[in-house]
Coordinates of C-alpha atoms and ligand atoms in Angstrom, one line a residue:
X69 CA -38.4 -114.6 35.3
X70 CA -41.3 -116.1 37.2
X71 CA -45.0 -116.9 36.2
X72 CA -46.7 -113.9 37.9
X73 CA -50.2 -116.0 38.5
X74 CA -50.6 -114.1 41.9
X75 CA -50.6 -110.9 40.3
X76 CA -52.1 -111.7 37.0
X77 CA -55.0 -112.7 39.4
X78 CA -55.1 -109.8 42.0
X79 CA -54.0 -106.8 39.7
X80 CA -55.8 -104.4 37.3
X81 CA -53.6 -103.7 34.6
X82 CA -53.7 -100.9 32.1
X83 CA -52.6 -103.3 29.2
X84 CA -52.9 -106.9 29.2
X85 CA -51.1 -108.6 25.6
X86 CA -52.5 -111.8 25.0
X87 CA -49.9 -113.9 22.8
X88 CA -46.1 -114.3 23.4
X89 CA -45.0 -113.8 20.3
X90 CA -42.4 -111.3 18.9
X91 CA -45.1 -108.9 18.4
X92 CA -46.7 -109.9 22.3
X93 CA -43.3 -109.6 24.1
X94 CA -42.1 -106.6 22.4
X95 CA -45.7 -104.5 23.2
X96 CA -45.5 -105.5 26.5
X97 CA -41.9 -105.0 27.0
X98 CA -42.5 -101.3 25.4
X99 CA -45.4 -100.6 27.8
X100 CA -44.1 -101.3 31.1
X101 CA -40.4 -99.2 29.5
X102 CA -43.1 -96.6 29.6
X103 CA -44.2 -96.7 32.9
X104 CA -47.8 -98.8 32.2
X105 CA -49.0 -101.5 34.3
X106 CA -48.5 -104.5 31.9
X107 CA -49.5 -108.3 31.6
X108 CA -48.3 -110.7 28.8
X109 CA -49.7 -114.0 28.8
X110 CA -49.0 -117.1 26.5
X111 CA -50.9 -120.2 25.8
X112 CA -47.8 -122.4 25.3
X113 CA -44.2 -121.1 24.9
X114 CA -42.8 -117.9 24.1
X115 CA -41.6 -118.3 20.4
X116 CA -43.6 -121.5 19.8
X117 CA -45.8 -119.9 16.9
X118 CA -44.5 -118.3 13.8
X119 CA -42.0 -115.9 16.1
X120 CA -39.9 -119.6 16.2
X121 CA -40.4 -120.6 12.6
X122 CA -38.8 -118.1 10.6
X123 CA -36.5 -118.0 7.8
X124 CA -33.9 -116.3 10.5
X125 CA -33.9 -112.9 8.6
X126 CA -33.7 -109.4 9.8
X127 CA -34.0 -108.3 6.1
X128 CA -36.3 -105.1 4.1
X129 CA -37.9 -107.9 1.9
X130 CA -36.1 -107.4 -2.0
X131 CA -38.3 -109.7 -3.0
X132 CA -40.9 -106.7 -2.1
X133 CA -40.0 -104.5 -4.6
X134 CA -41.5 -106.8 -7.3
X135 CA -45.0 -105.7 -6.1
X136 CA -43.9 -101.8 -5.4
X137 CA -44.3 -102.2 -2.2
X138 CA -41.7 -99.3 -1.4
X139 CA -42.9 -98.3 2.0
X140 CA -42.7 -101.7 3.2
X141 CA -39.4 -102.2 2.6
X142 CA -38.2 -99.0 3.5
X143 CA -39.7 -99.0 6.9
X144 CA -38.1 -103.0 7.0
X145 CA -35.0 -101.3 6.2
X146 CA -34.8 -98.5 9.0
X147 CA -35.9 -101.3 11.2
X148 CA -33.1 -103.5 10.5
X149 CA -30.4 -100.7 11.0
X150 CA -32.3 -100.4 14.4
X151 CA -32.4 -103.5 15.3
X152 CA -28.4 -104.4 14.3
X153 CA -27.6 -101.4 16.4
X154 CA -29.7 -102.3 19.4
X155 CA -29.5 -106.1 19.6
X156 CA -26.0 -106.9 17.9
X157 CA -25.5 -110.2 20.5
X158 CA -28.9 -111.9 18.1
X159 CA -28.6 -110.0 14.8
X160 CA -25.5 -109.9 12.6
X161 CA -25.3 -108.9 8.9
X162 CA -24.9 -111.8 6.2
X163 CA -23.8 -111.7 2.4
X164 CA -26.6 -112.6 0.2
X165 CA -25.8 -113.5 -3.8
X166 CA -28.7 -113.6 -5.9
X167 CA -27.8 -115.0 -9.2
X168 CA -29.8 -114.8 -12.3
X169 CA -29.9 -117.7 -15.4
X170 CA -31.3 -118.0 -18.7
X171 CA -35.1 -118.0 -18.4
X172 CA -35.3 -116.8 -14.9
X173 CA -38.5 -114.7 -14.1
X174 CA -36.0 -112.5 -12.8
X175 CA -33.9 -110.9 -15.4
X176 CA -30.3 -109.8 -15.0
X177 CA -31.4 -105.9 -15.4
X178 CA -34.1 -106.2 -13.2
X179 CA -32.4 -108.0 -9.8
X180 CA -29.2 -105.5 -10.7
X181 CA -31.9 -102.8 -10.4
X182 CA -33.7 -104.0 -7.8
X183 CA -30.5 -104.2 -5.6
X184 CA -29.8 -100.6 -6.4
X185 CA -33.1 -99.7 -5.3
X186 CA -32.8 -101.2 -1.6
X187 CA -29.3 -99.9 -1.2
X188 CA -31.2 -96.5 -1.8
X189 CA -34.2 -96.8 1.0
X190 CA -31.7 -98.3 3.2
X191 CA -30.0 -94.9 2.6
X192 CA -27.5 -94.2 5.2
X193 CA -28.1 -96.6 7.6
X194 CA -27.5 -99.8 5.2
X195 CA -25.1 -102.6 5.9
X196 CA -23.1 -102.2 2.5
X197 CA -24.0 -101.2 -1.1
X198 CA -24.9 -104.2 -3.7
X199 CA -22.4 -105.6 -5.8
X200 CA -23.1 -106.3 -9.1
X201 CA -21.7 -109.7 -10.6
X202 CA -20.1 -110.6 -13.4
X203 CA -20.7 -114.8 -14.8
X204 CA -17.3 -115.3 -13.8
X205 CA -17.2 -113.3 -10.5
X206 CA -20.4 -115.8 -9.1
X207 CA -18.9 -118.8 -9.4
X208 CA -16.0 -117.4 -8.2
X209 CA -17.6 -116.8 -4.8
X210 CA -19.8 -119.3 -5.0
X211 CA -18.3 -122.3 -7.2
X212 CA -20.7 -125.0 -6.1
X213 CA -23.9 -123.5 -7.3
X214 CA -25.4 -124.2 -10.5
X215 CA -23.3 -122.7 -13.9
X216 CA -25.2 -123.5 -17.1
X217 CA -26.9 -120.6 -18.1
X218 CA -25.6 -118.4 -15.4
X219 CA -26.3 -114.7 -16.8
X220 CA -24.5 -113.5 -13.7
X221 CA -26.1 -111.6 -10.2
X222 CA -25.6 -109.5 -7.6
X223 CA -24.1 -109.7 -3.9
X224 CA -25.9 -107.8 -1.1
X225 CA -26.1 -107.7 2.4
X226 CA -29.2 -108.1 5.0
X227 CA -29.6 -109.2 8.7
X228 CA -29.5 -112.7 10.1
X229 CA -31.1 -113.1 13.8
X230 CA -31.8 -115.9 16.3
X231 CA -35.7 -115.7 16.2
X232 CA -36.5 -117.7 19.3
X233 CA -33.5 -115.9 21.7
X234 CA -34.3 -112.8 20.0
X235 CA -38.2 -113.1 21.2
X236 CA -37.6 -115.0 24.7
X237 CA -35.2 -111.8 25.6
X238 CA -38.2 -109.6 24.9
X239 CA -39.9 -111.3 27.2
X240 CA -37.5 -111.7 29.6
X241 CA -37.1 -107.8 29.3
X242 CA -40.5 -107.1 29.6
X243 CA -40.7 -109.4 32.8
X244 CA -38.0 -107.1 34.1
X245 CA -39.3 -103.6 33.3
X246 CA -42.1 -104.8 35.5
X247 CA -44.5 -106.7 33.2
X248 CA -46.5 -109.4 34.6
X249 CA -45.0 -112.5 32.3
X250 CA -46.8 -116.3 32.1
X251 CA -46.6 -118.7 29.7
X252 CA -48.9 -122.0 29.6
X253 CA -51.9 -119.0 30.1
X254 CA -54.1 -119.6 27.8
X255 CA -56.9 -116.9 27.3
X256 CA -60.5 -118.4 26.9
X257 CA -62.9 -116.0 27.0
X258 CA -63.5 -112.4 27.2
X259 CA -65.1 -110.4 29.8
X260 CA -67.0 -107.3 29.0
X261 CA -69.2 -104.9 31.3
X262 CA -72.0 -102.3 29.5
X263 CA -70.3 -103.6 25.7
X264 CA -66.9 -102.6 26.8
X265 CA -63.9 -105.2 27.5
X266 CA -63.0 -105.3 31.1
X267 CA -60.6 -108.8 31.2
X268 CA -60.5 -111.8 30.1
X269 CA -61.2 -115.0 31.9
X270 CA -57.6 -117.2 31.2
X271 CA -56.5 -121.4 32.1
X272 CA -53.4 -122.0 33.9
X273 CA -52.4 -124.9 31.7
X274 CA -50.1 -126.0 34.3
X275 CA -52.3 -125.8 37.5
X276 CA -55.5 -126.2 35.5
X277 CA -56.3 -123.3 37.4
X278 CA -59.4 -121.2 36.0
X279 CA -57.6 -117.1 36.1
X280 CA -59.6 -113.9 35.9
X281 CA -57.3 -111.1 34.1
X282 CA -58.5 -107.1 34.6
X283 CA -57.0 -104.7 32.5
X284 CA -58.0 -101.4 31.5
X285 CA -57.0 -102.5 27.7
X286 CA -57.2 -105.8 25.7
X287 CA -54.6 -106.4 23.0
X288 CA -54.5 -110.0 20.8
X289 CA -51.1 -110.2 19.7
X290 CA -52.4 -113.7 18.6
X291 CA -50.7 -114.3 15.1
X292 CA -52.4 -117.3 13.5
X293 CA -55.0 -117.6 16.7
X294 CA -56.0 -114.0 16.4
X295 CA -59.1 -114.7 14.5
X296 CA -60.5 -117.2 17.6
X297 CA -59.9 -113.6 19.8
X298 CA -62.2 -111.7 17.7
X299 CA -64.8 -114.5 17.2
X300 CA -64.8 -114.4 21.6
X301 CA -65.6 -110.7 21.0
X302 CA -68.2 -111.0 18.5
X303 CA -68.8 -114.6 17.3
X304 CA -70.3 -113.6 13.8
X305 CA -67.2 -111.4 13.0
X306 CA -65.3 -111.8 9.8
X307 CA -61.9 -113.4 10.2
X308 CA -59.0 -110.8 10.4
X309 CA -56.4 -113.3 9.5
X310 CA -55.7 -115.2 6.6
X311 CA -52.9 -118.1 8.0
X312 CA -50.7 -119.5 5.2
X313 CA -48.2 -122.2 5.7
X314 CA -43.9 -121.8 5.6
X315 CA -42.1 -124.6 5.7
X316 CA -37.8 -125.1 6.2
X317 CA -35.8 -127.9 6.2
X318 CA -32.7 -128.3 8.3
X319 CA -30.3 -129.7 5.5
X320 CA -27.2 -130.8 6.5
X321 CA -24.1 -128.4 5.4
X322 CA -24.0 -127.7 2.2
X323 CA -21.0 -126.5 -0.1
X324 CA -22.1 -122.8 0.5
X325 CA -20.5 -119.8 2.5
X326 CA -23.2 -117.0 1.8
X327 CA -26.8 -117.3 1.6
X328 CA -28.6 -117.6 -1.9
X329 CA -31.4 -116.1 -2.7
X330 CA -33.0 -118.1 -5.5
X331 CA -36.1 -118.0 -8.3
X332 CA -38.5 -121.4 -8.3
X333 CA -39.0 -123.0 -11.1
X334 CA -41.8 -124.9 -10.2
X335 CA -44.2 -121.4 -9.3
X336 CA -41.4 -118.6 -9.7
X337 CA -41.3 -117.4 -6.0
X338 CA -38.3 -116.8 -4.0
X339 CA -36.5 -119.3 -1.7
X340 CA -33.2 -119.0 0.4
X341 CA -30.6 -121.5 1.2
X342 CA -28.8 -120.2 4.4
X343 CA -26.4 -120.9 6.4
X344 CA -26.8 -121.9 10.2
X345 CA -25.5 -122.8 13.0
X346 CA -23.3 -125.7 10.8
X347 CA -26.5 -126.8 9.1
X348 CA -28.2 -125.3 5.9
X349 CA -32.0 -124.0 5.9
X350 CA -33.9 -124.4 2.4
X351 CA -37.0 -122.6 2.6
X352 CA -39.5 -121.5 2.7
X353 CA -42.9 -122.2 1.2
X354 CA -46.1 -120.4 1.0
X355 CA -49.8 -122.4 1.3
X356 CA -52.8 -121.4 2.6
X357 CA -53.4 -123.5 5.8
X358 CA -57.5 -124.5 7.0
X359 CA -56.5 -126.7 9.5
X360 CA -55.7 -126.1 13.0
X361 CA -53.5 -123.4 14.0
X362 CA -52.0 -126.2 16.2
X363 CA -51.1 -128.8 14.1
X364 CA -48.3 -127.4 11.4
X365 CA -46.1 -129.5 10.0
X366 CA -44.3 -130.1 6.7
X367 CA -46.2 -132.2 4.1
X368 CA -44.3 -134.8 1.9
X369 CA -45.2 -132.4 -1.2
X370 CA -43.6 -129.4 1.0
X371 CA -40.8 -131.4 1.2
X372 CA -40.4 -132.4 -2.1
X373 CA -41.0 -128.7 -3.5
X374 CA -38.2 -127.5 -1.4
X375 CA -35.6 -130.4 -2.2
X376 CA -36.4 -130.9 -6.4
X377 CA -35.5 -126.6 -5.9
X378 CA -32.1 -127.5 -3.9
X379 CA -31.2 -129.6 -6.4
X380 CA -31.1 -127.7 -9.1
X381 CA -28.9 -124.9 -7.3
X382 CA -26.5 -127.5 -6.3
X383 CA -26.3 -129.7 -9.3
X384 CA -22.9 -131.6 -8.7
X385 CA -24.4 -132.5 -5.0
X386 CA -27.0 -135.6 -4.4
X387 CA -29.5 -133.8 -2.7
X388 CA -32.4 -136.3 -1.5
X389 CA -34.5 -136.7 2.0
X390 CA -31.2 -138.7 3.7
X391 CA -29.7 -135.4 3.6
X392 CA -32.3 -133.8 5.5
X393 CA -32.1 -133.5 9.2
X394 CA -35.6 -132.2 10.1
X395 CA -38.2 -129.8 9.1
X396 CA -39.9 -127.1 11.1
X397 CA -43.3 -125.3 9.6
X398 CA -45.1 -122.0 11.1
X399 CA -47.8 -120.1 10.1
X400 CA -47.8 -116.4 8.9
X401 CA -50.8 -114.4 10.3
X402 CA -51.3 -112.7 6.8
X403 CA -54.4 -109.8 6.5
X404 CA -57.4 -111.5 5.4
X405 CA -57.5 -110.8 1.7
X406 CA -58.9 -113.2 -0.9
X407 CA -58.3 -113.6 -4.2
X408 CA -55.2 -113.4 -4.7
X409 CA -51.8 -116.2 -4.1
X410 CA -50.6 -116.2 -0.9
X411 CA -47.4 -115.2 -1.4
X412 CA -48.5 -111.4 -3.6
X413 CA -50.3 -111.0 -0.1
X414 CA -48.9 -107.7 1.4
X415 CA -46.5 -108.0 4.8
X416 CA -47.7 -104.8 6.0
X417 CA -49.5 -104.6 9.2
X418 CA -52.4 -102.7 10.7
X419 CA -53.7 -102.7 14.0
X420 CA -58.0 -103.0 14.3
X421 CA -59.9 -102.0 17.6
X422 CA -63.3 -103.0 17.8
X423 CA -66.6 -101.7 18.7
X424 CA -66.0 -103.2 22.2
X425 CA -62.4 -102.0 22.5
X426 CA -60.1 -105.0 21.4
X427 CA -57.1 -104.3 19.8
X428 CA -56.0 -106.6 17.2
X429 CA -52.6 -106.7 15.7
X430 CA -52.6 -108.2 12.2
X431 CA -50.2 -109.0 9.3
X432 CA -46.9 -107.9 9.6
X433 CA -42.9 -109.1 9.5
X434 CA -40.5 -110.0 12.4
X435 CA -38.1 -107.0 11.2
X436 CA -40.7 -104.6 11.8
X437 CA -41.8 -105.9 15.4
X438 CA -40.2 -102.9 17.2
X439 CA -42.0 -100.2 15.5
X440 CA -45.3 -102.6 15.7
X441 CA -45.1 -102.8 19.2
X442 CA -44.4 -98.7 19.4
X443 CA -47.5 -98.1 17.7
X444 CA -49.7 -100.4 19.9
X445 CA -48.3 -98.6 22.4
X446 CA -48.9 -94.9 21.4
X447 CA -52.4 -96.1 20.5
X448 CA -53.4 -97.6 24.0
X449 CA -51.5 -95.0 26.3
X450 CA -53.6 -92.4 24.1
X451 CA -57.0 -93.7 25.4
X452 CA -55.6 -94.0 28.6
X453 CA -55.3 -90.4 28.5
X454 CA -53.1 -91.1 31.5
X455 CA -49.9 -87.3 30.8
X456 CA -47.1 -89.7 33.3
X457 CA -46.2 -92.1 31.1
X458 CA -42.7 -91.7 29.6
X459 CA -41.7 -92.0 25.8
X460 CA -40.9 -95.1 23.9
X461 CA -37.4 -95.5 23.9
X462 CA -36.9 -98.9 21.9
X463 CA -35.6 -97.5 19.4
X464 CA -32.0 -97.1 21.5
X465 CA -32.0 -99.4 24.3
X466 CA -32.7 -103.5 22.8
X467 CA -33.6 -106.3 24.9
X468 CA -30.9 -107.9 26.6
X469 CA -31.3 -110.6 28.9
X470 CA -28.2 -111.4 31.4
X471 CA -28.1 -114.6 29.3
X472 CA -28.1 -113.6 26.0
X473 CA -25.3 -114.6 23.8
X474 CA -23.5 -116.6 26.4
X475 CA -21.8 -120.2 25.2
X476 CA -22.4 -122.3 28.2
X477 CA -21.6 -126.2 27.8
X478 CA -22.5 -126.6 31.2
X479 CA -25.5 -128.7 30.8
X480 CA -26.6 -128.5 34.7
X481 CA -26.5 -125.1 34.7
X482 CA -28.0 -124.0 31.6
X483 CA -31.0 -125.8 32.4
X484 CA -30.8 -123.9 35.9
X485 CA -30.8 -121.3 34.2
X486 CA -33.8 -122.1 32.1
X487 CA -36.1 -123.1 34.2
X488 CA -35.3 -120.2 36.5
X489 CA -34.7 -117.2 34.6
X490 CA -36.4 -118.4 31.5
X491 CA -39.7 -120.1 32.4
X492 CA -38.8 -122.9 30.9
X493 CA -41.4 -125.7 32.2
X494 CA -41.1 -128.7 29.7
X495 CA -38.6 -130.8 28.1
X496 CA -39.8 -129.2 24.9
X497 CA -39.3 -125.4 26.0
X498 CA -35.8 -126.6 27.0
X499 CA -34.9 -128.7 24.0
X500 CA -36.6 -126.6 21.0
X501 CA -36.5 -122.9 22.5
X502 CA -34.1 -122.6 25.3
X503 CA -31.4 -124.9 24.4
X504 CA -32.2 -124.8 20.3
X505 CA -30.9 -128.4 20.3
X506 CA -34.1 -129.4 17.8
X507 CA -32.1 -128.1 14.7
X508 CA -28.8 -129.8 15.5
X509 CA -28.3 -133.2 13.6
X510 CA -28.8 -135.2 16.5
X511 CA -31.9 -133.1 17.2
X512 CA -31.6 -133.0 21.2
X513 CA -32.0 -137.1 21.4
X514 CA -28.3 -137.9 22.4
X515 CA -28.8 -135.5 25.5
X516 CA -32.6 -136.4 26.2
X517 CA -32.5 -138.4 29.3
X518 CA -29.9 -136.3 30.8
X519 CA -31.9 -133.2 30.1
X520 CA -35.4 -134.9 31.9
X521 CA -33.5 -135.6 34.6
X522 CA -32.2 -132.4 35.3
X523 CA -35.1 -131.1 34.9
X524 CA -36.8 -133.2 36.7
X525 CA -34.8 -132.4 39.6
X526 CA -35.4 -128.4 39.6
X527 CA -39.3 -129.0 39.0
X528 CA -40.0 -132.1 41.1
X529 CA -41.3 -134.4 38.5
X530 CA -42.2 -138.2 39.4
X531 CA -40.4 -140.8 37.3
X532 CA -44.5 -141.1 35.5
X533 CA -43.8 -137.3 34.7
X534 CA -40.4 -137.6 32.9
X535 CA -41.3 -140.2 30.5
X536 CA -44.2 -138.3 29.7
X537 CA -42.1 -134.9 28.8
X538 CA -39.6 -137.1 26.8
X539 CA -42.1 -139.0 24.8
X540 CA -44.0 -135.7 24.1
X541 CA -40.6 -134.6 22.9
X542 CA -39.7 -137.6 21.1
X543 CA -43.5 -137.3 19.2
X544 CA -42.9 -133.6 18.2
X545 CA -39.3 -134.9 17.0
X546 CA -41.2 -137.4 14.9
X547 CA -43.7 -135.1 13.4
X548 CA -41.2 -133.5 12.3
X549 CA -39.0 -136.2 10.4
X550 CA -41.7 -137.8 9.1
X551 CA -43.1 -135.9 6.3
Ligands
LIG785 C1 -42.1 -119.7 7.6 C2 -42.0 -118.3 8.0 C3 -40.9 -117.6 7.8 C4 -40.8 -116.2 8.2 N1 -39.6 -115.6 8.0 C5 -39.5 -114.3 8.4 C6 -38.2 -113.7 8.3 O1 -37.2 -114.3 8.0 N2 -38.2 -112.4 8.6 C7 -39.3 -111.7 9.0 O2 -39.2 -110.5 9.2 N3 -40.5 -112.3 9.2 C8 -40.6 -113.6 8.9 N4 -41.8 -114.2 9.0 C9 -43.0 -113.5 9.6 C10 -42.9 -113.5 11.1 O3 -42.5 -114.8 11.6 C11 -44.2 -113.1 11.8 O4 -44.7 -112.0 11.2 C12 -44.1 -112.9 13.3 O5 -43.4 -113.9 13.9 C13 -45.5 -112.9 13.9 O6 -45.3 -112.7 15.3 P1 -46.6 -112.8 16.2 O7 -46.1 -112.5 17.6 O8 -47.7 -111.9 15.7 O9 -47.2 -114.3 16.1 P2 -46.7 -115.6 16.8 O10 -45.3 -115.7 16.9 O11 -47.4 -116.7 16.0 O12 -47.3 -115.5 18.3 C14 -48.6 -115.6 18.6 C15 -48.7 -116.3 20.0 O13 -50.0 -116.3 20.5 C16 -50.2 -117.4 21.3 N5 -51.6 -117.6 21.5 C17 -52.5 -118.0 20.6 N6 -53.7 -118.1 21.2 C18 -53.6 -117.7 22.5 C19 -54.5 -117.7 23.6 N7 -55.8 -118.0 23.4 N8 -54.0 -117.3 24.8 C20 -52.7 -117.0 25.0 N9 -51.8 -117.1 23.9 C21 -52.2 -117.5 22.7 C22 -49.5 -118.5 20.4 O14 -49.2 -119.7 21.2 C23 -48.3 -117.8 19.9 O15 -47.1 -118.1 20.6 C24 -41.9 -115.6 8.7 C25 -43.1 -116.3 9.0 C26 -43.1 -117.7 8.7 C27 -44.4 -118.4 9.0

């Protein structure tokens, strides 16, 4: 996969995605499938915004069903069964148990009944029906989780996916259906002829290089960022986003085979404990976030919140901040609504076009990217009005790269094969995205210098330019320890 400046320059395109997202990669990667003249840019990395954040789940949401929100998760639902059929090298099914003690907001009754309603939207297509769980039978699967006041609970089964592999194959299967695919592209302005988008004007962040984009159709796949799209199409718009703030931490292992799906004391919301990879994630959290879109890292209180929770799952172990191995934050791009906590905000999604014909994705869930991007789709082929192009046919054929799923030690060559194949084009594409090596205990620094030399040997750097990628690296590291 190569940055496609010269043609991003030169071509007119009938659908240009700004954002490289899940949601980006995925609409692009469905409209060239169907035969339209795509571009995809991205501002920084493919995956380096919420799409890289995540809590790892392919999952219909049970926590959904608390605000009747049935059509979510049954939509999430056929989704997943989609997506573990199409994609099984990044998505696997995972036992959940969610137990249920003494004073829980979360009665007994109502997470036994809430289980039996999700094994009846995922209808055929689920992974396994629900187990319920006797006192006994909990702590017999579970024995180092908390057992005073254990009522009992219930064992269930979702999706766990590699979020960042699981969006960079999109892209890299976009690239290869014909899409026009750069990252470091930042969009900065849009350009419109009798009220009407006709392009954007776009930075090569690499080059520097000022880009004009034509396309016959503008689509901000933006997440968090979308609401600075809109504002370049009409600067007194309201904001279509509300952003709110999820934090994980990267524990290290702990006594636990299945992931638990747990009640907060502290404000009563959900929050997992997972397995992966060797490591446990403990999130997540839900805040509403002013600042910039940029800048998202855990806070001490985060931290704190998520840890104080731990502890009281895991009573017997010490858990404490030497246990933690690092901390990643994202931002979801929630529908602007007011009033209400962040976390009773719908995950639905809806797609807005404006007077000036920008179409805006907003809201939504990883698990239902596919059927996102399909819609886009439908929606800009139809005023395109254009009877050749073919049907979307996502829902059978995934994204595969040649890469995916391969275990390759070979440090040499896996970073070949990231900066070749995978646009990598910084030490922290490689280290966080390509290589994942972020979320391992050592968090990449063991393998740092080799890595910046190797790479510094496929893209030229100067010896000025290596140290520069590794203390960038070494800062993001940082940020993201010191909370
Ligand atoms: C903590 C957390 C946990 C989550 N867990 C789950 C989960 O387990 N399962 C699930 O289904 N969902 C989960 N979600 C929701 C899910 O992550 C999001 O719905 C999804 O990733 C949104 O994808 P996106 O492509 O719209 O946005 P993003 O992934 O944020 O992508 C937007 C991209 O646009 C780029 N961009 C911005 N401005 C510009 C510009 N001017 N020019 C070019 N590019 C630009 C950004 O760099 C970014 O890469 C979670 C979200 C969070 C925050």
């Amino acid at each position: 996969m190569e940055r496609n400046i010269a043609r991003l320059k030169s071509e007119y395109f009938d659908i240009l995605v700004i954002g490289g997202g899940i949601n980006g990669c995925a609409i692009a990667r469905d409209a060239s499938l169907r035969g339209a003249k795509a571009a995809l840019i991205e501002k920084d990395d493919f995956a380096s915004g919420a799409s890289g954040k995540t809590t790892k789940l392919i999952h219909g949401g049970i926590r959904y069903l608390e605000q009747f929100n049935f059509k979510l998760v049954y939509e999430a639902l056929r989704e997943r069964a989609i997506i573990l059929k199409t994609v099984p090298h990044l998505v696997h099914p995972i036992e959940f148990i969610l137990p249920a003690y003494k004073g829980d907001p979360r009665t007994l009754l109502k997470i036994r009944t809430g289980a039996f309603i999700y094994d009846q939207l995922a209808g055929r297509d689920n992974i396994r029906c629900h187990r319920p769980l006797k006192r006994d039978e909990v702590i017999l699967l579970e024995e180092n989780i908390g057992s005073r006041n254990l009522k009992g609970g219930v064992l269930y089964c979702d999706g766990q996916m590699d979020d960042i592999r699981l969006c960079l194959d999109n892209a890299i299967s976009a690239y290869q259906a014909g899409s026009s695919v750069a990252n470091k592209v930042k969009a900065i302005g849009l350009i419109k002829e009798k009220g009407r988008i006709i392009g954007i004007e776009a930075k090569d962040r690499l080059t520097g290089e000022d880009l004009t984009i034509r396309a016959k159709v503008v689509v901000n796949a933006t997440g968090a960022w979308s609401n600075q799209i809109v504002k370049m199409d009409k600067p007194d718009a309201t904001p279509i986003t509300r952003p709110t703030k999820g934090v994980h931490i990267v524990y290290r292992k702990l006594p636990h085979t299945r992931a638990i799906l747990l009640s907060a004391h502290k404000d009563k919301r959900f929050f997992f404990i997972i397995p992966w990879r060797g490591v446990t994630l403990i999130g997540t959290t839900d805040t509403d976030h002013a600042g910039s879109a940029d800048e998202v890292y855990a806070s001490g209180d985060d931290v704190e919140y998520l840890l104080e929770e731990t502890q009281r799952a895991f009573p017997h172990e010490h858990i404490d901040r030497a246990g933690m191995i690092t901390t990643y934050a994202g931002l979801r791009p929630l529908v602007n609504t007011q009033g209400i906590a962040p976390w009773h905000v719908s995950r639905e999604h809806t797609i807005k076009e404006s007077a000036s014909g920008l179409i805006s994705v907003v809201g939504g869930k990883y698990t239902t990217y596919r059927h996102l991007a399909e819609e886009v789709v439908d929606m800009v082929l139809s005023k395109l009005r254009d009877k050749n192009f073919k049907r979307c046919v996502t829902q059978k054929i995934g994204p595969s790269s040649p890469v995916s799923g391969e275990e390759d030690l070979d440090l040499h060559k896996c970073i070949e094969r990231a900066v070749k194949y995978e646009m990598a084009n910084s030490l922290t594409d490689l280290l966080v995205r390509r290589l994942q090596f972020a979320t391992t205990p050592s968090l990449g620094l063991d393998r740092l210098e080799e890595c910046g030399r190797i790479m510094g040997e496929f893209l030229n750097w100067s010896g000025a330019q290596k140290e520069s990628e590794m203390r960038l690296y070494k800062e993001e590291m940082r940020k993201n320890t010191t909370n």
